[in-house]
Coordinates of C-alpha atoms in Angstrom, one line a residue:
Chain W
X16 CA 49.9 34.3 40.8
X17 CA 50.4 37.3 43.0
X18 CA 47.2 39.4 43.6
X19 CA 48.7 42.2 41.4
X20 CA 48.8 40.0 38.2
X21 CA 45.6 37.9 38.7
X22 CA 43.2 37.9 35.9
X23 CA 40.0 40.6 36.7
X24 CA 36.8 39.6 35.8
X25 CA 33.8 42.2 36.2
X26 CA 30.7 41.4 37.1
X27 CA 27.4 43.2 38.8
X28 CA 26.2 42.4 42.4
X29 CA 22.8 42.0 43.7
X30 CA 21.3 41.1 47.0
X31 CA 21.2 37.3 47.3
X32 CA 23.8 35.6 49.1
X33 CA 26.6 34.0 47.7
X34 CA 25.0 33.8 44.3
X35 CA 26.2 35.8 40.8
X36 CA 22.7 36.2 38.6
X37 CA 23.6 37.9 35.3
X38 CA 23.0 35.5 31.7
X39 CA 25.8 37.5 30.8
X40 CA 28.7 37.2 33.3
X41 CA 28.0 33.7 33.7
X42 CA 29.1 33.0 30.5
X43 CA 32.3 34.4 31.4
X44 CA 32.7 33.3 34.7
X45 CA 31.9 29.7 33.3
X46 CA 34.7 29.7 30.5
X47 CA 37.6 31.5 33.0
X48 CA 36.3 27.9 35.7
X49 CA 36.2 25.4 32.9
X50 CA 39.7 26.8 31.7
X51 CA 40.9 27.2 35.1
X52 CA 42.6 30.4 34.7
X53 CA 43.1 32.1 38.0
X54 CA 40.8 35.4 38.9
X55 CA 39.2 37.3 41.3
X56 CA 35.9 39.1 40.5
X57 CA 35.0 42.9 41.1
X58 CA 31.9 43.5 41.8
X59 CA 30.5 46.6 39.9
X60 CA 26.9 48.2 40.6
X61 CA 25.6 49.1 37.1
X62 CA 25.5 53.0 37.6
X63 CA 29.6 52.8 37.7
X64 CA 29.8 50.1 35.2
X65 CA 30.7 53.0 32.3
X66 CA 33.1 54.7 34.2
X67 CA 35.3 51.6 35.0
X68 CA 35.3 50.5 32.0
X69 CA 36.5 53.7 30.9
X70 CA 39.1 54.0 33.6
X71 CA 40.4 50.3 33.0
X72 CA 40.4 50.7 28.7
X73 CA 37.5 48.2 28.1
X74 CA 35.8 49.4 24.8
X75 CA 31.9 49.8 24.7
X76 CA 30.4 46.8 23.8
X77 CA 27.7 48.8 21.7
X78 CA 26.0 51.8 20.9
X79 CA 23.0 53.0 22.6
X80 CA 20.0 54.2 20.0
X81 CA 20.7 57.6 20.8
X82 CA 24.1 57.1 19.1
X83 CA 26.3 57.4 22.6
X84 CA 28.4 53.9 23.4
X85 CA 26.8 51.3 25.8
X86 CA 29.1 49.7 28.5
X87 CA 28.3 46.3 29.9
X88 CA 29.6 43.4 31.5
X89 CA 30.9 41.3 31.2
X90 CA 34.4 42.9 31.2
X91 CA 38.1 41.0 32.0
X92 CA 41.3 42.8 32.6
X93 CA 44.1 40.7 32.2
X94 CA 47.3 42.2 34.0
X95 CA 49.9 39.6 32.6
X96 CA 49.1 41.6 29.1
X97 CA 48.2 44.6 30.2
X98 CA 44.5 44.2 28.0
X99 CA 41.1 44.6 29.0
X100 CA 38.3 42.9 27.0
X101 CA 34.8 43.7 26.8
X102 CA 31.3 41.5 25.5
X103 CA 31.5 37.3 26.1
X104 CA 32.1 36.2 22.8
X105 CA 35.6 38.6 22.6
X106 CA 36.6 37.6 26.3
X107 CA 36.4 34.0 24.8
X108 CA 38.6 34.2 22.2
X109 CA 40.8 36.4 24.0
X110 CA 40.9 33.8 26.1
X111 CA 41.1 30.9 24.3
X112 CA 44.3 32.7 21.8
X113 CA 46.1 34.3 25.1
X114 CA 46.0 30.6 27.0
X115 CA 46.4 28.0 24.4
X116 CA 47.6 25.0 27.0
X117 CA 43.7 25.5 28.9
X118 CA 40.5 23.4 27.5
X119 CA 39.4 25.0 24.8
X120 CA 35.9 26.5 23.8
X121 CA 36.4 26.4 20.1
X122 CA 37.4 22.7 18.5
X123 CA 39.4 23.2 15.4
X124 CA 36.9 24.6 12.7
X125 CA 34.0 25.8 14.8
X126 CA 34.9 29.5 15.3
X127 CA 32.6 31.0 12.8
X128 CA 29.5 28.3 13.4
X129 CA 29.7 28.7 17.0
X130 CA 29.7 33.1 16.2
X131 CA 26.9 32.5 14.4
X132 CA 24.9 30.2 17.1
X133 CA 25.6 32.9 19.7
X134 CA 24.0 35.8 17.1
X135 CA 21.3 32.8 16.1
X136 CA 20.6 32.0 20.0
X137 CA 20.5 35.7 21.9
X138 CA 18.9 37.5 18.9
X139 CA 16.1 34.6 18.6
X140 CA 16.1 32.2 21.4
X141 CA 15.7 34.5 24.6
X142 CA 12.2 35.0 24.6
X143 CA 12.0 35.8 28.5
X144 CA 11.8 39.6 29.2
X145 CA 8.9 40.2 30.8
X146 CA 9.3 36.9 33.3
X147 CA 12.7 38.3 34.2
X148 CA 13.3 41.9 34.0
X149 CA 10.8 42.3 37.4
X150 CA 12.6 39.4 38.7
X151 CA 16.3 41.2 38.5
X152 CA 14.7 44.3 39.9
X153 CA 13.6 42.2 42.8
X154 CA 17.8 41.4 43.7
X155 CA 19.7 44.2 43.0
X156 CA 21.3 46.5 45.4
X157 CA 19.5 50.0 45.5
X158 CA 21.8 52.0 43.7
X159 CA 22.0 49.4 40.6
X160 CA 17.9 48.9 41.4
X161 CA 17.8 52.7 40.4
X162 CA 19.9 52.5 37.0
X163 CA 18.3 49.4 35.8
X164 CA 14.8 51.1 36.6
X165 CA 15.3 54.2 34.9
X166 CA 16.8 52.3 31.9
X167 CA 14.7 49.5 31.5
X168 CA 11.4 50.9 32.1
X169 CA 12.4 53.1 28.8
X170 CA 11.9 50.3 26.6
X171 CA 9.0 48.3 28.9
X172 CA 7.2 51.4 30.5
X173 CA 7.3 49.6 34.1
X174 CA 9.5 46.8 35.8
X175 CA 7.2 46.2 38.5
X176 CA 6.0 42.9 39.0
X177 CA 2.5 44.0 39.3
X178 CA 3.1 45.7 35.9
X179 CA 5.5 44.0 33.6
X180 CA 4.8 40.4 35.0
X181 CA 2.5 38.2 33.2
X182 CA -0.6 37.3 34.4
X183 CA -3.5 34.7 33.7
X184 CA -3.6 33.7 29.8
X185 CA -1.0 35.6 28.9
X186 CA 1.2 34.5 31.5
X187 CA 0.4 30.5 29.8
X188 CA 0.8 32.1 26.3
X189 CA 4.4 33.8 26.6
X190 CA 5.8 30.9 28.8
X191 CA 4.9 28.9 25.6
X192 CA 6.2 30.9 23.9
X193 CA 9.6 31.2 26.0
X194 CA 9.4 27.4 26.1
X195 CA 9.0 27.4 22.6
X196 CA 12.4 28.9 21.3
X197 CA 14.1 27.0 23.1
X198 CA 12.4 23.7 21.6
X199 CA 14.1 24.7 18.4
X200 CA 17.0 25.2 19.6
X201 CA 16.7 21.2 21.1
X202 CA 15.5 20.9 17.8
X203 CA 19.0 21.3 16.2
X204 CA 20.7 19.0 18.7
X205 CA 19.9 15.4 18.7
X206 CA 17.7 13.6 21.6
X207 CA 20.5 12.3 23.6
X208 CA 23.0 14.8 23.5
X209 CA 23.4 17.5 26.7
X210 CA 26.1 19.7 25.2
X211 CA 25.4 21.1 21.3
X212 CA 28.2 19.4 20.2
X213 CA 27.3 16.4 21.4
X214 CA 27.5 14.4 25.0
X215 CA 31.3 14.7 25.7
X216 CA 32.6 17.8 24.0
X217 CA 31.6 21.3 25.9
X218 CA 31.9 24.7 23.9
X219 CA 31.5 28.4 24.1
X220 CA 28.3 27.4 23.0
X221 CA 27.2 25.7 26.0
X222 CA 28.0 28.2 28.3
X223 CA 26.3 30.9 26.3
X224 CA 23.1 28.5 26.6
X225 CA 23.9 27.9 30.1
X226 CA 24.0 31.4 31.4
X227 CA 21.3 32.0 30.0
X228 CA 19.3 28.5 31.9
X229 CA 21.0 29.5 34.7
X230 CA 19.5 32.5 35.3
X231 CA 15.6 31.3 36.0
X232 CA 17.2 29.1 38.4
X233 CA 18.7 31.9 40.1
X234 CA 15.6 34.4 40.1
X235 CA 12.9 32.0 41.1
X236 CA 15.0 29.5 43.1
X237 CA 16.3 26.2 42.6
X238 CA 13.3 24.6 44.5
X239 CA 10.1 26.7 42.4
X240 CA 7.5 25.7 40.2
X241 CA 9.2 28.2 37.5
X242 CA 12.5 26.4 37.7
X243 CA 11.6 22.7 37.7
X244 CA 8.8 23.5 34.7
X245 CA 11.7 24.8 33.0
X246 CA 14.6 22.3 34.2
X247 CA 12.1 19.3 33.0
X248 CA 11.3 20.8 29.3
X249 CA 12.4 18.9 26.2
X250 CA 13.3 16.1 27.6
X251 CA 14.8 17.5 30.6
X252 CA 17.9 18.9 28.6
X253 CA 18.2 22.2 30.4
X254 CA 18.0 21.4 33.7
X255 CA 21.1 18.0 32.7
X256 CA 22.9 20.9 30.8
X257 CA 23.2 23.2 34.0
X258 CA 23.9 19.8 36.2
X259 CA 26.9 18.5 33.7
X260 CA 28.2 22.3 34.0
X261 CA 28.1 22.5 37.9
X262 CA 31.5 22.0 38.3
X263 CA 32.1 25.3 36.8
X264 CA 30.0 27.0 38.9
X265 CA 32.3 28.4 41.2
X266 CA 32.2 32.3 42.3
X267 CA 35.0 33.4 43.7
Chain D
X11 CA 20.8 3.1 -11.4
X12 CA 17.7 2.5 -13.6
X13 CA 16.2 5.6 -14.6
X14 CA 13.3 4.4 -12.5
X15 CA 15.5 3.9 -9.3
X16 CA 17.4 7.3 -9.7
X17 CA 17.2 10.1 -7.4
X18 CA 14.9 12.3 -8.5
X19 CA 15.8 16.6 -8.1
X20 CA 13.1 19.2 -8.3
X21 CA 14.4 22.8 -9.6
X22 CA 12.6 25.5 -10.8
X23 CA 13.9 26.6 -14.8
X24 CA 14.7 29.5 -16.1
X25 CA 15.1 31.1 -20.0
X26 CA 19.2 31.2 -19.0
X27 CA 20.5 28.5 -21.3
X28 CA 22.5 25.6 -19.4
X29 CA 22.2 27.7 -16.1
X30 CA 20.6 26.8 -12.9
X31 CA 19.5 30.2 -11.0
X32 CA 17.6 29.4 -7.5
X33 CA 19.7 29.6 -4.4
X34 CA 17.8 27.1 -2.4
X35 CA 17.4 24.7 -5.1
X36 CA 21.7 25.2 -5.1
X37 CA 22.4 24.2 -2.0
X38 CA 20.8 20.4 -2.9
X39 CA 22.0 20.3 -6.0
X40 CA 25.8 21.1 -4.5
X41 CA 24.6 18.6 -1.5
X42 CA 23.6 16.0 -4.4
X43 CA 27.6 16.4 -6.5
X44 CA 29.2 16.8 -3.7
X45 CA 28.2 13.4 -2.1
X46 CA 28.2 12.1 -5.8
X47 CA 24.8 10.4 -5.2
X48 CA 23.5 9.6 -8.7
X49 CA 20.4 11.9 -9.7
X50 CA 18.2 13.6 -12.6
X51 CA 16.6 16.9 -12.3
X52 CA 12.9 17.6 -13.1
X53 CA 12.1 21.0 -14.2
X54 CA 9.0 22.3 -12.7
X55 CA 7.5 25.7 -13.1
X56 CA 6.2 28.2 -10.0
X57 CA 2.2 27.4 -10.9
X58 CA 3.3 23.7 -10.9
X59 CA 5.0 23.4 -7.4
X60 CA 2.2 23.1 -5.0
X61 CA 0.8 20.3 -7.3
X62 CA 3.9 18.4 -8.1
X63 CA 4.7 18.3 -4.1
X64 CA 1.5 16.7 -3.0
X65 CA 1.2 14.1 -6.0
X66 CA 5.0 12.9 -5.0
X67 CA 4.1 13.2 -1.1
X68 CA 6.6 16.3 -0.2
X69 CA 5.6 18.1 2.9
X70 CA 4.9 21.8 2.5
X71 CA 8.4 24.0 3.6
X72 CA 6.0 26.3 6.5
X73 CA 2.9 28.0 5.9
X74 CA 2.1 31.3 4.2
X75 CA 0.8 34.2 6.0
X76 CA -2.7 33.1 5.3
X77 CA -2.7 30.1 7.0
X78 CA -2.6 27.8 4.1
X79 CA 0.2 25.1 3.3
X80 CA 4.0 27.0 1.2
X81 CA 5.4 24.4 -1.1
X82 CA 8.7 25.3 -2.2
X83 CA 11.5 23.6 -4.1
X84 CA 14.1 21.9 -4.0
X85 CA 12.6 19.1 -3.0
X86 CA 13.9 15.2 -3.7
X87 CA 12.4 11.6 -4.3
X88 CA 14.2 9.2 -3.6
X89 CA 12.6 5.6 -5.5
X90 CA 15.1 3.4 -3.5
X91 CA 13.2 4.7 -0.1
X92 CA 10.0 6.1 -1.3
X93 CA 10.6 9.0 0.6
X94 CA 10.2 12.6 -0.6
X95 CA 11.5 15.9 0.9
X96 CA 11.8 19.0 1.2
X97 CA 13.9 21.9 2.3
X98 CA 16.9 22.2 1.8
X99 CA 18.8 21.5 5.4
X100 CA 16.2 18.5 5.5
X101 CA 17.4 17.1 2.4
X102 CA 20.9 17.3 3.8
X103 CA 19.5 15.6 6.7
X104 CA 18.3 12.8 4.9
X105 CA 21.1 12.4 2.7
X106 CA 23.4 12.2 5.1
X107 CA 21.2 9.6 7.4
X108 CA 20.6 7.6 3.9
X109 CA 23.9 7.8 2.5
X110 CA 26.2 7.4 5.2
X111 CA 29.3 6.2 3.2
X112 CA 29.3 9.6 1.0
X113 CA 31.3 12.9 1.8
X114 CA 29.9 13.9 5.0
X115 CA 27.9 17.5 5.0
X116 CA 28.3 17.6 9.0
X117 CA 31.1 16.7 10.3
X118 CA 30.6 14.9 13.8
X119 CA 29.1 17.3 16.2
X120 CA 28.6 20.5 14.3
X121 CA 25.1 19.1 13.4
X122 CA 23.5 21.8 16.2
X123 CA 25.9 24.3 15.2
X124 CA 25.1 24.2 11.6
X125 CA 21.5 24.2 12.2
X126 CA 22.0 27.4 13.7
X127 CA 24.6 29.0 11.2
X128 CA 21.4 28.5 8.6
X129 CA 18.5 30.3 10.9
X130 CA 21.3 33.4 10.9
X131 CA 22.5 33.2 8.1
X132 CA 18.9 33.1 5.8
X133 CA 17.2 35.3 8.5
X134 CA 19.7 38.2 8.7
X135 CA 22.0 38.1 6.3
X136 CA 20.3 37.7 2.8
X137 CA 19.8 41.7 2.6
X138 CA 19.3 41.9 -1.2
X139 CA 15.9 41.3 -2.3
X140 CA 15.3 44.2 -3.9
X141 CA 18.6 44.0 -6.7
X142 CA 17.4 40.3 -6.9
X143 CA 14.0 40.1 -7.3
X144 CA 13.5 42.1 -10.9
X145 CA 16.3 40.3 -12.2
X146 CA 14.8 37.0 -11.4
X147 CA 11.8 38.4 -12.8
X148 CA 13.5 39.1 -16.2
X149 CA 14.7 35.4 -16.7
X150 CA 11.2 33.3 -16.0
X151 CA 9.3 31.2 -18.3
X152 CA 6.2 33.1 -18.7
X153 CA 4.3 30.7 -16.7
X154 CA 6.5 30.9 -13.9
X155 CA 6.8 34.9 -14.1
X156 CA 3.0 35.1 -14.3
X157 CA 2.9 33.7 -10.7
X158 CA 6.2 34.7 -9.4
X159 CA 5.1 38.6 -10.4
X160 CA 1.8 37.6 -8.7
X161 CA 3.4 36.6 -5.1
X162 CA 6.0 38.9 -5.0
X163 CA 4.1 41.4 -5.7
X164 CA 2.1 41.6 -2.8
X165 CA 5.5 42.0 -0.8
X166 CA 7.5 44.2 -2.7
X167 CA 4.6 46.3 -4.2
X168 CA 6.7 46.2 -7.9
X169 CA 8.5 43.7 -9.0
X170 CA 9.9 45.6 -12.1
X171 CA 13.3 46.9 -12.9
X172 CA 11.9 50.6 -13.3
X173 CA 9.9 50.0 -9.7
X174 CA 12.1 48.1 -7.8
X175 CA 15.5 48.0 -8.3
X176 CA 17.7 50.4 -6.2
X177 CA 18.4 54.1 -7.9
X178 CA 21.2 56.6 -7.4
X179 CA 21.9 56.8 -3.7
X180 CA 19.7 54.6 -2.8
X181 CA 21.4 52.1 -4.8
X182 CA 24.9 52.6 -2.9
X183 CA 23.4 52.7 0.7
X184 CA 21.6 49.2 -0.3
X185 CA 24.4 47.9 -2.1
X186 CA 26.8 48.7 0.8
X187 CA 24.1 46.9 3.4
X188 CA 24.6 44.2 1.2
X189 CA 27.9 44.0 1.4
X190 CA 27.6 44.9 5.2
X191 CA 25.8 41.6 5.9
X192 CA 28.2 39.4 4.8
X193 CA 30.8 41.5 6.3
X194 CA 29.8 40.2 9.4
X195 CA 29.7 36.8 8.1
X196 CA 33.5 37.2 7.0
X197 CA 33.9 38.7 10.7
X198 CA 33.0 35.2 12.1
X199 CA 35.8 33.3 9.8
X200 CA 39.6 33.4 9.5
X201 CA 41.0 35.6 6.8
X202 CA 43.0 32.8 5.2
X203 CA 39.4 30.1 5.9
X204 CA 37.5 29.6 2.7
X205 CA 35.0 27.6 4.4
X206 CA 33.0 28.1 7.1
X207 CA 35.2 25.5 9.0
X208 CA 38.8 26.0 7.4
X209 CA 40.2 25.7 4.6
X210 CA 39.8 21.9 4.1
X211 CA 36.5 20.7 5.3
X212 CA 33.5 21.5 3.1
X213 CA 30.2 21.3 5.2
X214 CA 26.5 22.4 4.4
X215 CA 27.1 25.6 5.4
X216 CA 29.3 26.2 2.8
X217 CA 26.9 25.0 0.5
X218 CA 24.3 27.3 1.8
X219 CA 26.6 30.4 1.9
X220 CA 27.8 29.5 -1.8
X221 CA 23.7 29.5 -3.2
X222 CA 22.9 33.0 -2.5
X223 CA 26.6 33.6 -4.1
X224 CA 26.6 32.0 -7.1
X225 CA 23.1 33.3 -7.0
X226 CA 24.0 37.1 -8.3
X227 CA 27.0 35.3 -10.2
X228 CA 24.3 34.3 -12.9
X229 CA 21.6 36.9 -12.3
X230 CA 24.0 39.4 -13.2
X231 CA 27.0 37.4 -15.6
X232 CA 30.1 36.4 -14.6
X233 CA 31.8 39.8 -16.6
X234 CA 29.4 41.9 -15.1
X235 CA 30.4 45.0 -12.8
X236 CA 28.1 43.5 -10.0
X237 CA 29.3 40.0 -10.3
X238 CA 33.3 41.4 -9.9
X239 CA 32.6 43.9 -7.4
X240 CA 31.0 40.6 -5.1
X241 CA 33.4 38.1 -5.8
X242 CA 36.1 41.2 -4.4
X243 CA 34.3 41.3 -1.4
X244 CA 35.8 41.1 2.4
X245 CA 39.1 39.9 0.5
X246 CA 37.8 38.2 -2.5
X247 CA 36.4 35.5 -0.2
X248 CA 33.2 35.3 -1.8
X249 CA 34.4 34.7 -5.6
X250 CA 37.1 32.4 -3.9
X251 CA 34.5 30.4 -2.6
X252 CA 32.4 30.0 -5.5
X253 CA 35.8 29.1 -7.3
X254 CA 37.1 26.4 -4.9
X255 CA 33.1 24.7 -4.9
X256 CA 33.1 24.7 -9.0
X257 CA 33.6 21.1 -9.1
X258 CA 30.2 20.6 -7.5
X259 CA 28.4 23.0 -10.3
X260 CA 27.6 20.1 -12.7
X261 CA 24.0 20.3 -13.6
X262 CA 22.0 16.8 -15.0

C-alpha cells in the first residue's frame, strides 16, 4: 500500500518515549494490529483534535453539556473509501464490515451483547479518575497539558497530584473501590478464562477491557507497586489479559 | 416427576385471571419452558416473600437501603438437589449447570457477555416506572397491594393513578424516553435480528428483554393503545419478539 492510500489512525501524543497512553486509542490501535490492516498513526495534540476532525469529515463523537459537539479520538481515515470514522466501537465495525477476510472482533451473533458490554463496562467499570487524571497531566506535551487542564479541572476543580490524587484512607478506600468493579466484571467470566469469551477466542471486548488495563501500566510503569497490585488482582486476570494481547501492541 | 420431586416456581399473583404479570418472575418462568424442565408454581404474596425464602433456604437478591436483607422472587427449589435460588440470571445459572442436556440459555462463550447485557439492560434501560407502577398497583391481591403501596411508596411518593402516572406533556416526554431506551437497545441489533443474537438462537437475554415486554402487554391488554403502540416500536421488534417467544408463555 502506497503511503497515499494507507489506513490513518489518530491518536494523541505525550511525553514518554516510544509509548501511546490513551484507554481510548488503544482500543483502536489494538483491533487495526490484531486485524493487520496496514496504517500509520498521526499524532494529534488535543487542542487541534476538533479541528482535524473537522477538516478530515470525522463526526463528533458527542455533545458537550453546554450542547456544542465533542471531538475525540480515537478517529480513522480510511483513504481506500474515502471515510473517516469517529468513537471505538464505530471504527470497529467499520472495520470489521469494510475488511471481512481479517480476524474478526464480533463472532456471528455477538454484535448487540458485545454493544452492550462496552456501554455496561465504560459507564460502570472505570472507577479510576482521580488515580489517573493527575497521572495523564504528568505526560502530556504542554500545549495538550494546557487543554486537558483547563477542561478537566471543570469537572474535578484541580488535576494536580497534590490535589486530585488520593491520599491516606481514601487513597485505600477508592483503590477498593477501583479494584472492585473490576471484580464484577471477573465476576461474569469464569475462573480460568483470560479473554470474555473464553481462553481462545479474542473480541472487541477484550480490547476495550485491555485499553483500559493498559493504561495504569503505562502511567505508573511496568515495574510499580500500582501496576503489579493491579496486574495480580482477581486471580491475576489483568495483568495475563494484557500479556496474551502483547502481540498487538505495536505502535507504529 | 412425583409431585414431591418437581421443581418448585415462586411467583408473585395477581387478580388478572390466567395471567402471570411480574417481569423478573418471567424471565424464569420463560427459562423453565424453554428448557422444558418439569415444574409447579407456588403463588406467594409480597408480605409472604421474606418468610417463604428463608424457610426454603433462598438467599436474599442484595440488600435494601437500610442495611437489612431484600428477598425477592422468582426464586426456585429444586427437591432433586435441595438447592434453592434466587435471582433470576442465577437461576439461569443453575439450570443450565444442572440441566446440561436442555436447550442451552448461553451459548458457549457469551456467558460474560450476557452477564453484562443484564447489568445494562435492567440498570439503564427499564425507564418506565412511573406508567408501571399504579397499574401494578391496580391488579394486587389486597395483601400484596397493602405492602407493595407501602414500599413503593417511600420511592415514588404516590403510587396512585391520579398521583403517579404521567399527565398531558409530561406523559409524551416520558413515553418517548421510554421508547428512547430501547431505541438504543434496537441500535445494538440487526434490523432483520429478533434476538439478541440473530434470528435463530434464543439466549437469556432474550428472555430478559421479552419480561419487561410482555410486562406492559398484560398491564395494559393486548387491544390496548399502549400495548400496540409498543409492540410498533423500532420496527415492530418488540411485539415480534414477544410473538416468536409465545411458545414459552405456558403457565402451570
Amino acid at each position: 500500500m502506497s503511503p497515499d492510500t494507507i489506513l490513518e489512525f489518530y491518536d494523541i501524543p505525550s511525553k514518554l518515549p516510544g509509548i501511546a497512553w490513551s484507554p481510548n486509542t488503544w482500543k483502536t490501535r489494538y483491533c487495526l494490529n490484531y486485524k493487520g490492516i496496514p496504517y500509520k498513526t498521526i499524532w494529534v495534540e488535543y487542542p487541534d483534535i476538533a479541528s482535524t476532525c473537522k477538516r478530515i469529515g470525522a463526526a463528533p463523537t458527542t455533545t458537550k453539556s453546554d450542547g456544542t459537539p465533542l471531538y475525540t479520538l480515537p478517529v480513522i481515515r480510511d483513504p481506500s473509501t474515502g471515510i473517516a470514522i469517529s468513537d471505538s466501537p464505530r471504527i470497529a465495525d467499520y472495520l470489521e464490515k469494510t475488511y471481512p477476510d481479517t480476524p474478526r472482533l464480533f463472532p456471528p451473533g455477538t454484535r448487540a451483547l458485545q454493544a452492550a458490554f462496552y456501554d455496561e463496562f465504560e459507564d460502570n467499570h472505570l472507577k479510576m479518575a482521580s488515580f489517573v487524571i493527575p497521572k495523564v497531566a504528568l505526560i502530556l506535551n504542554p500545549r495538550s497539558f494546557e487543554f486537558f487542564k483547563e477542561d478537566r479541572s471543570k469537572r474535578f476543580g484541580s488535576i494536580a497530584m497534590e490535589d486530585l490524587y488520593p491520599k491516606g484512607e481514601k487513597k485505600v478506600e477508592l483503590w477498593k473501590r477501583w479494584k472492585d468493579t473490576w471484580g464484577v466484571v471477573a465476576s461474569w467470566m469464569e475462573d480460568t478464562d483470560t479473554f470474555i469469551m473464553g481462553n481462545d477466542t479474542i473480541t472487541f471486548a477484550d480490547f476495550v477491557v485491555a485499553g483500559w488495563v493498559i493504561w495504569p501500566r503505562h502511567l505508573w510503569g511496568e515495574d510499580s507497586e500500582e501496576w503489579k497490585d493491579i496486574a495480580s488482582w482477581h486471580g491475576g486476570r489483568w495483568g495475563r489479559l494484557i500479556e496474551r494481547l502483547s502481540e498487538y501492541e505495536t505502535i507504529v
